[in-house]
PDB file of C-alpha atoms and ligand atoms in Angstrom:
ATOM      1  CA  MET A 248      23.719   8.229  32.644  1.00  0.00           C
ATOM      2  CA  THR A 249      20.084   6.457  31.097  1.00  0.00           C
ATOM      3  CA  SER A 250      19.836   5.978  27.261  1.00  0.00           C
ATOM      4  CA  PHE A 251      18.502   8.663  25.014  1.00  0.00           C
ATOM      5  CA  GLY A 252      14.643   7.203  24.358  1.00  0.00           C
ATOM      6  CA  ARG A 253      14.081   5.345  27.543  1.00  0.00           C
ATOM      7  CA  GLN A 254      14.579   7.778  30.095  1.00  0.00           C
ATOM      8  CA  PHE A 255      11.028  10.064  30.018  1.00  0.00           C
ATOM      9  CA  GLY A 256       9.708   7.564  33.139  1.00  0.00           C
ATOM     10  CA  LEU A 257      12.219   9.723  35.625  1.00  0.00           C
ATOM     11  CA  ASN A 258       9.909  12.109  35.658  1.00  0.00           C
ATOM     12  CA  ALA A 259       6.367  10.684  34.028  1.00  0.00           C
ATOM     13  CA  ALA A 260       3.748  12.915  36.084  1.00  0.00           C
ATOM     14  CA  THR A 261       5.388  16.202  35.158  1.00  0.00           C
ATOM     15  CA  TYR A 262       5.806  14.889  31.586  1.00  0.00           C
ATOM     16  CA  ASP A 263       1.953  14.232  31.441  1.00  0.00           C
ATOM     17  CA  ALA A 264       1.274  17.676  33.249  1.00  0.00           C
ATOM     18  CA  VAL A 265       3.148  19.804  30.982  1.00  0.00           C
ATOM     19  CA  ARG A 266       4.024  18.121  27.874  1.00  0.00           C
ATOM     20  CA  PRO A 267       2.000  20.528  24.848  1.00  0.00           C
ATOM     21  CA  ARG A 268      -1.375  18.367  24.084  1.00  0.00           C
ATOM     22  CA  TYR A 269      -2.296  17.679  19.994  1.00  0.00           C
ATOM     23  CA  PRO A 270      -4.705  19.753  18.122  1.00  0.00           C
ATOM     24  CA  ASP A 271      -8.218  18.987  18.203  1.00  0.00           C
ATOM     25  CA  ALA A 272      -8.466  19.109  14.400  1.00  0.00           C
ATOM     26  CA  LEU A 273      -5.703  16.581  14.153  1.00  0.00           C
ATOM     27  CA  PHE A 274      -8.087  13.375  15.849  1.00  0.00           C
ATOM     28  CA  ASP A 275     -11.125  14.889  14.120  1.00  0.00           C
ATOM     29  CA  LYS A 276      -9.272  14.137  10.673  1.00  0.00           C
ATOM     30  CA  ILE A 277      -7.609  10.421  11.619  1.00  0.00           C
ATOM     31  CA  THR A 278     -10.555   9.503  13.639  1.00  0.00           C
ATOM     32  CA  ALA A 279     -12.850  10.486  10.627  1.00  0.00           C
ATOM     33  CA  VAL A 280     -11.404   7.391   9.021  1.00  0.00           C
ATOM     34  CA  ILE A 281     -11.715   4.705  11.412  1.00  0.00           C
ATOM     35  CA  PRO A 282     -14.997   3.167  12.054  1.00  0.00           C
ATOM     36  CA  ALA A 283     -16.534   3.868  15.295  1.00  0.00           C
ATOM     37  CA  GLY A 284     -15.469   1.828  18.081  1.00  0.00           C
ATOM     38  CA  GLY A 285     -12.415   0.406  16.458  1.00  0.00           C
ATOM     39  CA  SER A 286      -9.198  -0.771  16.979  1.00  0.00           C
ATOM     40  CA  VAL A 287      -6.096   0.997  17.637  1.00  0.00           C
ATOM     41  CA  LEU A 288      -2.593   0.092  18.250  1.00  0.00           C
ATOM     42  CA  GLU A 289      -0.711   2.801  19.750  1.00  0.00           C
ATOM     43  CA  LEU A 290       3.183   2.941  19.370  1.00  0.00           C
ATOM     44  CA  GLY A 291       5.475   4.751  22.187  1.00  0.00           C
ATOM     45  CA  ALA A 292       2.202   5.906  24.230  1.00  0.00           C
ATOM     46  CA  GLY A 293       4.266   7.740  26.693  1.00  0.00           C
ATOM     47  CA  THR A 294       1.900   8.240  29.684  1.00  0.00           C
ATOM     48  CA  GLY A 295      -1.060   8.861  27.239  1.00  0.00           C
ATOM     49  CA  ILE A 296      -1.727  11.933  26.158  1.00  0.00           C
ATOM     50  CA  ALA A 297      -2.640  10.975  22.568  1.00  0.00           C
ATOM     51  CA  THR A 298      -4.059   8.008  23.932  1.00  0.00           C
ATOM     52  CA  ARG A 299      -6.896   9.801  26.268  1.00  0.00           C
ATOM     53  CA  GLU A 300      -8.179  11.692  23.097  1.00  0.00           C
ATOM     54  CA  LEU A 301      -8.739   8.223  21.039  1.00  0.00           C
ATOM     55  CA  LEU A 302     -10.221   6.423  24.210  1.00  0.00           C
ATOM     56  CA  ARG A 303     -12.572   9.828  24.494  1.00  0.00           C
ATOM     57  CA  ARG A 304     -13.668   9.264  21.089  1.00  0.00           C
ATOM     58  CA  GLY A 305     -14.844   5.915  22.057  1.00  0.00           C
ATOM     59  CA  LEU A 306     -12.078   3.633  20.336  1.00  0.00           C
ATOM     60  CA  ARG A 307     -10.447   0.657  21.664  1.00  0.00           C
ATOM     61  CA  VAL A 308      -6.788   1.299  22.304  1.00  0.00           C
ATOM     62  CA  THR A 309      -3.710  -1.062  22.621  1.00  0.00           C
ATOM     63  CA  ALA A 310      -0.665   0.909  23.929  1.00  0.00           C
ATOM     64  CA  VAL A 311       2.632  -0.003  23.612  1.00  0.00           C
ATOM     65  CA  GLU A 312       4.966   1.123  26.262  1.00  0.00           C
ATOM     66  CA  PRO A 313       8.263   0.239  27.426  1.00  0.00           C
ATOM     67  CA  ASP A 314       8.724   2.519  29.982  1.00  0.00           C
ATOM     68  CA  GLU A 315       7.189   1.452  33.513  1.00  0.00           C
ATOM     69  CA  ALA A 316       6.848   4.635  34.906  1.00  0.00           C
ATOM     70  CA  MET A 317       4.926   5.858  31.651  1.00  0.00           C
ATOM     71  CA  ALA A 318       2.917   3.114  31.105  1.00  0.00           C
ATOM     72  CA  ARG A 319       1.755   3.467  35.336  1.00  0.00           C
ATOM     73  CA  GLU A 320       0.765   7.246  34.104  1.00  0.00           C
ATOM     74  CA  LEU A 321      -1.031   6.026  31.262  1.00  0.00           C
ATOM     75  CA  LEU A 322      -2.944   3.170  33.015  1.00  0.00           C
ATOM     76  CA  ALA A 323      -3.797   5.402  35.883  1.00  0.00           C
ATOM     77  CA  LYS A 324      -5.305   8.243  34.060  1.00  0.00           C
ATOM     78  CA  GLY A 325      -6.807   6.086  30.648  1.00  0.00           C
ATOM     79  CA  THR A 326     -10.590   5.199  31.322  1.00  0.00           C
ATOM     80  CA  GLY A 327     -12.460   3.446  28.630  1.00  0.00           C
ATOM     81  CA  GLU A 328     -11.386   0.137  26.397  1.00  0.00           C
ATOM     82  CA  LEU A 329      -7.338   0.494  27.121  1.00  0.00           C
ATOM     83  CA  GLU A 330      -4.916  -2.047  26.925  1.00  0.00           C
ATOM     84  CA  VAL A 331      -1.498  -1.264  28.090  1.00  0.00           C
ATOM     85  CA  VAL A 332       1.513  -3.286  26.590  1.00  0.00           C
ATOM     86  CA  ILE A 333       4.751  -3.032  28.750  1.00  0.00           C
ATOM     87  CA  CYS A 334       7.408  -3.937  25.900  1.00  0.00           C
ATOM     88  CA  ASP A 335       9.364  -2.057  23.040  1.00  0.00           C
ATOM     89  CA  PHE A 336       7.623  -2.131  19.794  1.00  0.00           C
ATOM     90  CA  GLU A 337      10.476  -4.381  18.292  1.00  0.00           C
ATOM     91  CA  HIS A 338       9.277  -6.969  21.132  1.00  0.00           C
ATOM     92  CA  TYR A 339       5.490  -6.348  20.398  1.00  0.00           C
ATOM     93  CA  GLU A 340       4.094  -9.328  18.847  1.00  0.00           C
ATOM     94  CA  GLY A 341       0.675  -9.009  18.454  1.00  0.00           C
ATOM     95  CA  LEU A 342       0.243 -11.896  16.710  1.00  0.00           C
ATOM     96  CA  ARG A 343      -2.996 -12.121  15.245  1.00  0.00           C
ATOM     97  CA  ARG A 344      -3.980  -8.591  15.579  1.00  0.00           C
ATOM     98  CA  SER A 345      -5.382  -6.659  12.827  1.00  0.00           C
ATOM     99  CA  PHE A 346      -5.721  -3.195  13.733  1.00  0.00           C
ATOM    100  CA  ASP A 347      -8.250   0.008  12.269  1.00  0.00           C
ATOM    101  CA  ALA A 348      -5.274   2.020  12.934  1.00  0.00           C
ATOM    102  CA  VAL A 349      -1.783   2.251  13.828  1.00  0.00           C
ATOM    103  CA  ILE A 350      -0.428   5.482  15.690  1.00  0.00           C
ATOM    104  CA  SER A 351       2.352   7.409  16.839  1.00  0.00           C
ATOM    105  CA  ALA A 352       2.613  10.275  18.599  1.00  0.00           C
ATOM    106  CA  GLN A 353       6.259  11.966  19.125  1.00  0.00           C
ATOM    107  CA  ALA A 354       7.802   8.506  19.171  1.00  0.00           C
ATOM    108  CA  TRP A 355       8.368   7.130  15.566  1.00  0.00           C
ATOM    109  CA  HIS A 356      11.483   8.673  15.615  1.00  0.00           C
ATOM    110  CA  TRP A 357      12.931   6.027  18.703  1.00  0.00           C
ATOM    111  CA  PHE A 358      12.004   3.057  16.493  1.00  0.00           C
ATOM    112  CA  ALA A 359      11.592   4.141  12.939  1.00  0.00           C
ATOM    113  CA  GLY A 360      12.972   2.430  10.218  1.00  0.00           C
ATOM    114  CA  ALA A 361      11.419   0.025   7.091  1.00  0.00           C
ATOM    115  CA  SER A 362      11.179  -3.102   9.447  1.00  0.00           C
ATOM    116  CA  ALA A 363       9.700  -1.197  11.640  1.00  0.00           C
ATOM    117  CA  LEU A 364       6.880  -0.280   8.835  1.00  0.00           C
ATOM    118  CA  ARG A 365       6.827  -3.526   7.444  1.00  0.00           C
ATOM    119  CA  GLU A 366       5.554  -4.753  10.957  1.00  0.00           C
ATOM    120  CA  VAL A 367       2.923  -1.714  10.935  1.00  0.00           C
ATOM    121  CA  LYS A 368       2.134  -3.031   7.765  1.00  0.00           C
ATOM    122  CA  ARG A 369       1.143  -6.432   9.579  1.00  0.00           C
ATOM    123  CA  LEU A 370      -0.552  -5.276  12.156  1.00  0.00           C
ATOM    124  CA  LEU A 371      -3.062  -3.647   9.881  1.00  0.00           C
ATOM    125  CA  ARG A 372      -6.005  -4.582   8.597  1.00  0.00           C
ATOM    126  CA  HIS A 373      -6.600  -3.795   4.594  1.00  0.00           C
ATOM    127  CA  GLY A 374      -7.670  -0.115   4.417  1.00  0.00           C
ATOM    128  CA  GLY A 375      -6.687   0.612   7.637  1.00  0.00           C
ATOM    129  CA  ILE A 376      -4.479   3.860   8.339  1.00  0.00           C
ATOM    130  CA  PHE A 377      -1.172   4.622   9.895  1.00  0.00           C
ATOM    131  CA  ALA A 378      -0.814   7.968  11.420  1.00  0.00           C
ATOM    132  CA  ALA A 379       2.475   9.520  13.225  1.00  0.00           C
ATOM    133  CA  TRP A 380       3.144  12.836  14.010  1.00  0.00           C
ATOM    134  CA  TRP A 381       5.208  15.089  16.208  1.00  0.00           C
ATOM    135  CA  ASN A 382       5.129  18.788  17.804  1.00  0.00           C
ATOM    136  CA  ILE A 383       7.648  20.973  17.075  1.00  0.00           C
ATOM    137  CA  GLY A 384       7.843  23.827  19.409  1.00  0.00           C
ATOM    138  CA  SER A 385       9.751  27.000  19.193  1.00  0.00           C
ATOM    139  CA  ILE A 386       9.816  30.370  21.760  1.00  0.00           C
ATOM    140  CA  THR A 387       8.252  33.518  19.882  1.00  0.00           C
ATOM    141  CA  ASP A 388      10.412  35.618  21.094  1.00  0.00           C
ATOM    142  CA  GLU A 389      13.990  34.851  19.544  1.00  0.00           C
ATOM    143  CA  ARG A 390      15.954  36.875  21.712  1.00  0.00           C
ATOM    144  CA  ARG A 391      14.573  35.110  24.451  1.00  0.00           C
ATOM    145  CA  SER A 392      15.090  32.120  23.298  1.00  0.00           C
ATOM    146  CA  ALA A 393      18.701  32.803  22.114  1.00  0.00           C
ATOM    147  CA  ALA A 394      19.191  33.788  26.187  1.00  0.00           C
ATOM    148  CA  LEU A 395      17.865  30.874  27.213  1.00  0.00           C
ATOM    149  CA  ALA A 396      19.864  28.435  24.381  1.00  0.00           C
ATOM    150  CA  GLU A 397      22.503  29.784  25.957  1.00  0.00           C
ATOM    151  CA  VAL A 398      21.973  28.267  29.501  1.00  0.00           C
ATOM    152  CA  PHE A 399      22.239  24.738  27.301  1.00  0.00           C
ATOM    153  CA  GLU A 400      25.439  25.349  25.433  1.00  0.00           C
ATOM    154  CA  GLU A 401      27.224  26.142  28.746  1.00  0.00           C
ATOM    155  CA  THR A 402      25.959  23.425  30.437  1.00  0.00           C
ATOM    156  CA  SER A 403      24.764  20.128  28.393  1.00  0.00           C
ATOM    157  CA  GLN A 404      26.155  21.040  25.221  1.00  0.00           C
ATOM    158  CA  ARG A 405      22.903  19.262  23.661  1.00  0.00           C
ATOM    159  CA  LEU A 406      20.124  21.898  22.780  1.00  0.00           C
ATOM    160  CA  PRO A 407      15.911  20.290  23.383  1.00  0.00           C
ATOM    161  CA  ILE A 408      14.429  20.522  20.361  1.00  0.00           C
ATOM    162  CA  LEU A 409      12.442  23.473  21.513  1.00  0.00           C
ATOM    163  CA  PHE A 410      15.906  25.188  20.285  1.00  0.00           C
ATOM    164  CA  ARG A 411      16.700  23.246  17.005  1.00  0.00           C
ATOM    165  CA  ARG A 412      13.486  23.436  14.919  1.00  0.00           C
ATOM    166  CA  PRO A 413      14.035  20.734  12.947  1.00  0.00           C
ATOM    167  CA  ASP A 414      12.581  20.382   9.478  1.00  0.00           C
ATOM    168  CA  LEU A 415      10.867  17.275   9.354  1.00  0.00           C
ATOM    169  CA  SER A 416       9.431  17.632   5.582  1.00  0.00           C
ATOM    170  CA  ALA A 417      12.777  15.659   4.559  1.00  0.00           C
ATOM    171  CA  THR A 418      11.937  12.954   7.411  1.00  0.00           C
ATOM    172  CA  ILE A 419       8.091  12.751   6.634  1.00  0.00           C
ATOM    173  CA  GLY A 420       8.900  12.456   2.664  1.00  0.00           C
ATOM    174  CA  ASP A 421      11.114   9.616   3.366  1.00  0.00           C
ATOM    175  CA  LEU A 422       8.614   7.860   5.132  1.00  0.00           C
ATOM    176  CA  ALA A 423       5.732   8.633   2.345  1.00  0.00           C
ATOM    177  CA  ARG A 424       8.036   7.252  -0.505  1.00  0.00           C
ATOM    178  CA  LEU A 425       8.747   4.329   2.007  1.00  0.00           C
ATOM    179  CA  LEU A 426       5.384   3.709   2.433  1.00  0.00           C
ATOM    180  CA  GLN A 427       3.970   4.271  -0.884  1.00  0.00           C
ATOM    181  CA  GLY A 428       6.575   2.391  -2.578  1.00  0.00           C
ATOM    182  CA  ASP A 429       7.023  -1.888  -2.131  1.00  0.00           C
ATOM    183  CA  LEU A 430       4.563  -1.662   1.081  1.00  0.00           C
ATOM    184  CA  GLY A 431       1.670  -0.341  -0.847  1.00  0.00           C
ATOM    185  CA  PHE A 432       0.464   2.224   1.213  1.00  0.00           C
ATOM    186  CA  TYR A 433      -2.002   4.657  -0.984  1.00  0.00           C
ATOM    187  CA  ARG A 434      -3.270   8.241  -0.004  1.00  0.00           C
ATOM    188  CA  VAL A 435      -0.571   9.332   1.801  1.00  0.00           C
ATOM    189  CA  ALA A 436      -1.610  12.665   3.489  1.00  0.00           C
ATOM    190  CA  PRO A 437       0.122  15.305   5.535  1.00  0.00           C
ATOM    191  CA  LEU A 438      -1.207  15.979   8.726  1.00  0.00           C
ATOM    192  CA  GLU A 439      -0.171  20.047   9.859  1.00  0.00           C
ATOM    193  CA  PHE A 440      -1.550  22.426  12.200  1.00  0.00           C
ATOM    194  CA  THR A 441      -0.406  25.045  14.876  1.00  0.00           C
ATOM    195  CA  SER A 442      -1.165  26.313  18.029  1.00  0.00           C
ATOM    196  CA  THR A 443       0.550  28.369  20.538  1.00  0.00           C
ATOM    197  CA  VAL A 444       0.933  27.900  24.396  1.00  0.00           C
ATOM    198  CA  SER A 445       1.739  30.443  27.155  1.00  0.00           C
ATOM    199  CA  TYR A 446       4.086  28.592  30.019  1.00  0.00           C
ATOM    200  CA  THR A 447       4.819  30.708  33.583  1.00  0.00           C
ATOM    201  CA  PRO A 448       8.660  30.070  34.273  1.00  0.00           C
ATOM    202  CA  GLY A 449       7.818  27.691  36.455  1.00  0.00           C
ATOM    203  CA  ARG A 450       5.852  25.819  34.013  1.00  0.00           C
ATOM    204  CA  PHE A 451       8.567  26.403  31.475  1.00  0.00           C
ATOM    205  CA  VAL A 452      11.147  25.079  33.658  1.00  0.00           C
ATOM    206  CA  ALA A 453       9.030  22.039  34.452  1.00  0.00           C
ATOM    207  CA  LEU A 454       8.516  21.097  30.257  1.00  0.00           C
ATOM    208  CA  MET A 455      12.180  21.583  30.057  1.00  0.00           C
ATOM    209  CA  SER A 456      12.953  18.625  32.858  1.00  0.00           C
ATOM    210  CA  THR A 457      11.026  16.478  30.743  1.00  0.00           C
ATOM    211  CA  MET A 458      13.509  16.443  27.631  1.00  0.00           C
ATOM    212  CA  SER A 459      15.896  13.844  27.426  1.00  0.00           C
ATOM    213  CA  GLU A 460      18.530  16.040  26.828  1.00  0.00           C
ATOM    214  CA  VAL A 461      18.221  17.446  30.952  1.00  0.00           C
ATOM    215  CA  LEU A 462      17.175  14.153  31.822  1.00  0.00           C
ATOM    216  CA  THR A 463      20.225  12.333  30.626  1.00  0.00           C
ATOM    217  CA  LEU A 464      22.407  14.739  32.530  1.00  0.00           C
ATOM    218  CA  SER A 465      24.021  14.154  35.771  1.00  0.00           C
ATOM    219  CA  THR A 466      21.790  15.396  38.791  1.00  0.00           C
ATOM    220  CA  ASN A 467      24.569  17.889  39.506  1.00  0.00           C
ATOM    221  CA  ASP A 468      23.930  19.451  35.889  1.00  0.00           C
ATOM    222  CA  ARG A 469      20.149  19.124  35.844  1.00  0.00           C
ATOM    223  CA  GLU A 470      20.510  21.471  38.779  1.00  0.00           C
ATOM    224  CA  LYS A 471      22.576  23.601  37.581  1.00  0.00           C
ATOM    225  CA  VAL A 472      20.305  23.714  33.951  1.00  0.00           C
ATOM    226  CA  VAL A 473      17.165  24.487  36.122  1.00  0.00           C
ATOM    227  CA  GLU A 474      18.730  27.324  38.339  1.00  0.00           C
ATOM    228  CA  ARG A 475      20.248  29.087  35.255  1.00  0.00           C
ATOM    229  CA  LEU A 476      16.846  28.921  33.499  1.00  0.00           C
ATOM    230  CA  GLN A 477      15.029  30.261  36.123  1.00  0.00           C
ATOM    231  CA  GLU A 478      17.520  33.430  36.450  1.00  0.00           C
ATOM    232  CA  THR A 479      16.996  33.554  32.552  1.00  0.00           C
ATOM    233  CA  LEU A 480      13.687  33.542  32.788  1.00  0.00           C
ATOM    234  CA  GLY A 481      12.716  36.191  35.444  1.00  0.00           C
ATOM    235  CA  ALA A 482       8.856  36.379  36.106  1.00  0.00           C
ATOM    236  CA  GLU A 483       7.504  36.682  32.621  1.00  0.00           C
ATOM    237  CA  VAL A 484       5.241  34.148  30.644  1.00  0.00           C
ATOM    238  CA  ILE A 485       6.996  32.828  27.617  1.00  0.00           C
ATOM    239  CA  GLU A 486       5.105  32.027  24.230  1.00  0.00           C
ATOM    240  CA  VAL A 487       5.894  29.081  22.408  1.00  0.00           C
ATOM    241  CA  SER A 488       4.515  28.167  18.913  1.00  0.00           C
ATOM    242  CA  TYR A 489       4.093  24.856  18.337  1.00  0.00           C
ATOM    243  CA  LEU A 490       3.471  23.253  14.644  1.00  0.00           C
ATOM    244  CA  THR A 491       2.207  19.701  14.736  1.00  0.00           C
ATOM    245  CA  VAL A 492       3.247  17.732  11.538  1.00  0.00           C
ATOM    246  CA  GLY A 493       3.005  14.403  10.190  1.00  0.00           C
ATOM    247  CA  PHE A 494       1.060  12.429   7.876  1.00  0.00           C
ATOM    248  CA  MET A 495      -1.146   9.260   7.776  1.00  0.00           C
ATOM    249  CA  ALA A 496      -1.582   6.437   5.283  1.00  0.00           C
ATOM    250  CA  PHE A 497      -3.908   3.744   4.042  1.00  0.00           C
ATOM    251  CA  ARG A 498      -2.644  -0.150   4.152  1.00  0.00           C
ATOM    252  CA  SER A 499      -3.404  -1.062   0.833  1.00  0.00           C
TER     253      SER A 499
HETATM  254  C1  SAM B 744       8.451  11.601  23.737  1.00  0.00           C
HETATM  255  S1  SAM B 744       6.952  10.356  24.170  1.00  0.00           S
HETATM  256  C2  SAM B 744       6.159  10.137  23.416  1.00  0.00           C
HETATM  257  C3  SAM B 744       5.173   9.787  24.284  1.00  0.00           C
HETATM  258  C4  SAM B 744       3.799  10.210  23.937  1.00  0.00           C
HETATM  259  N1  SAM B 744       3.314   9.548  22.264  1.00  0.00           N
HETATM  260  C5  SAM B 744       3.133  11.457  23.761  1.00  0.00           C
HETATM  261  O1  SAM B 744       2.828  11.751  22.513  1.00  0.00           O
HETATM  262  O2  SAM B 744       3.741  12.496  24.623  1.00  0.00           O
HETATM  263  C6  SAM B 744       8.439   8.789  23.427  1.00  0.00           C
HETATM  264  C7  SAM B 744       7.854   7.711  23.852  1.00  0.00           C
HETATM  265  O3  SAM B 744       8.220   6.339  23.033  1.00  0.00           O
HETATM  266  C8  SAM B 744       8.405   5.456  24.030  1.00  0.00           C
HETATM  267  N2  SAM B 744       9.860   4.289  23.358  1.00  0.00           N
HETATM  268  C9  SAM B 744      10.901   4.798  23.277  1.00  0.00           C
HETATM  269  N3  SAM B 744      11.832   3.709  22.566  1.00  0.00           N
HETATM  270  C10 SAM B 744      10.324   2.795  22.308  1.00  0.00           C
HETATM  271  C11 SAM B 744      10.292   1.395  21.475  1.00  0.00           C
HETATM  272  N4  SAM B 744      11.563   0.977  21.043  1.00  0.00           N
HETATM  273  N5  SAM B 744       9.278   1.151  21.362  1.00  0.00           N
HETATM  274  C12 SAM B 744       8.286   1.658  21.823  1.00  0.00           C
HETATM  275  N6  SAM B 744       8.010   2.623  22.506  1.00  0.00           N
HETATM  276  C13 SAM B 744       9.553   3.501  22.698  1.00  0.00           C
HETATM  277  C14 SAM B 744       9.212   6.240  25.489  1.00  0.00           C
HETATM  278  O4  SAM B 744       9.547   5.422  26.499  1.00  0.00           O
HETATM  279  C15 SAM B 744       8.567   7.440  25.393  1.00  0.00           C
HETATM  280  O5  SAM B 744       7.281   7.319  26.325  1.00  0.00           O
END
């Protein structure tokens, strides 16, 4: 069994094709406070879903990603001033770097903690920004959501995030307090956006196949989940509403 947090590369191309994107308004908000052509350190960049948006806006990105298969997708699809460092954040040295921004999309929870925050501060220039965010999805039709959740309860015991609707306000509040406390960040502002995505049954099954709760199953159980999801979904499109939540903060 592959460990949680380090298994996304088992399905990197599918991950890149089906994982939800992040709203343009979010990139507009963070790029408004980064100088034109500025430098960004992205932590847990994956296949580059957020990276490509930053590059498209003319920023120079150093992307830290430990999973080689994810990093290969990132390199293949990223165009512009992109540097990819294949290592985990805990081992990233970036000794003399002073970035205009450090960002993390859907990844901060894999390496979170006070020491990671201190490291972010060290890597940022004065006045630089730190931003982290997550997509929290939920199936709009509650009956269909309950039926699909049952598939996971039967087979895998662990429910993907889509069925757990986690409330990240406490996590984000704790991070904001840490940043504004000893770390001396200022103007900590929430990021919050909503969007809706419709998935064909095939695309929804592909999305589920990129979730850590599915990737860490045995091949047998994974096949069972996929088969049961297909039966339960039938032929109808399924709608997911996403809340993109996070924060951005300025380094003193
Ligand atoms: C859910 S994915 C998010 C990927 C991408 N940022 C996105 O928005 O799609 C989490 C990523 O964090 C990476 N990751 C896990 N542990 C990490 C660590 N210790 N340091 C840096 N990245 C890590 C994983 O390999 C994975 O690519």
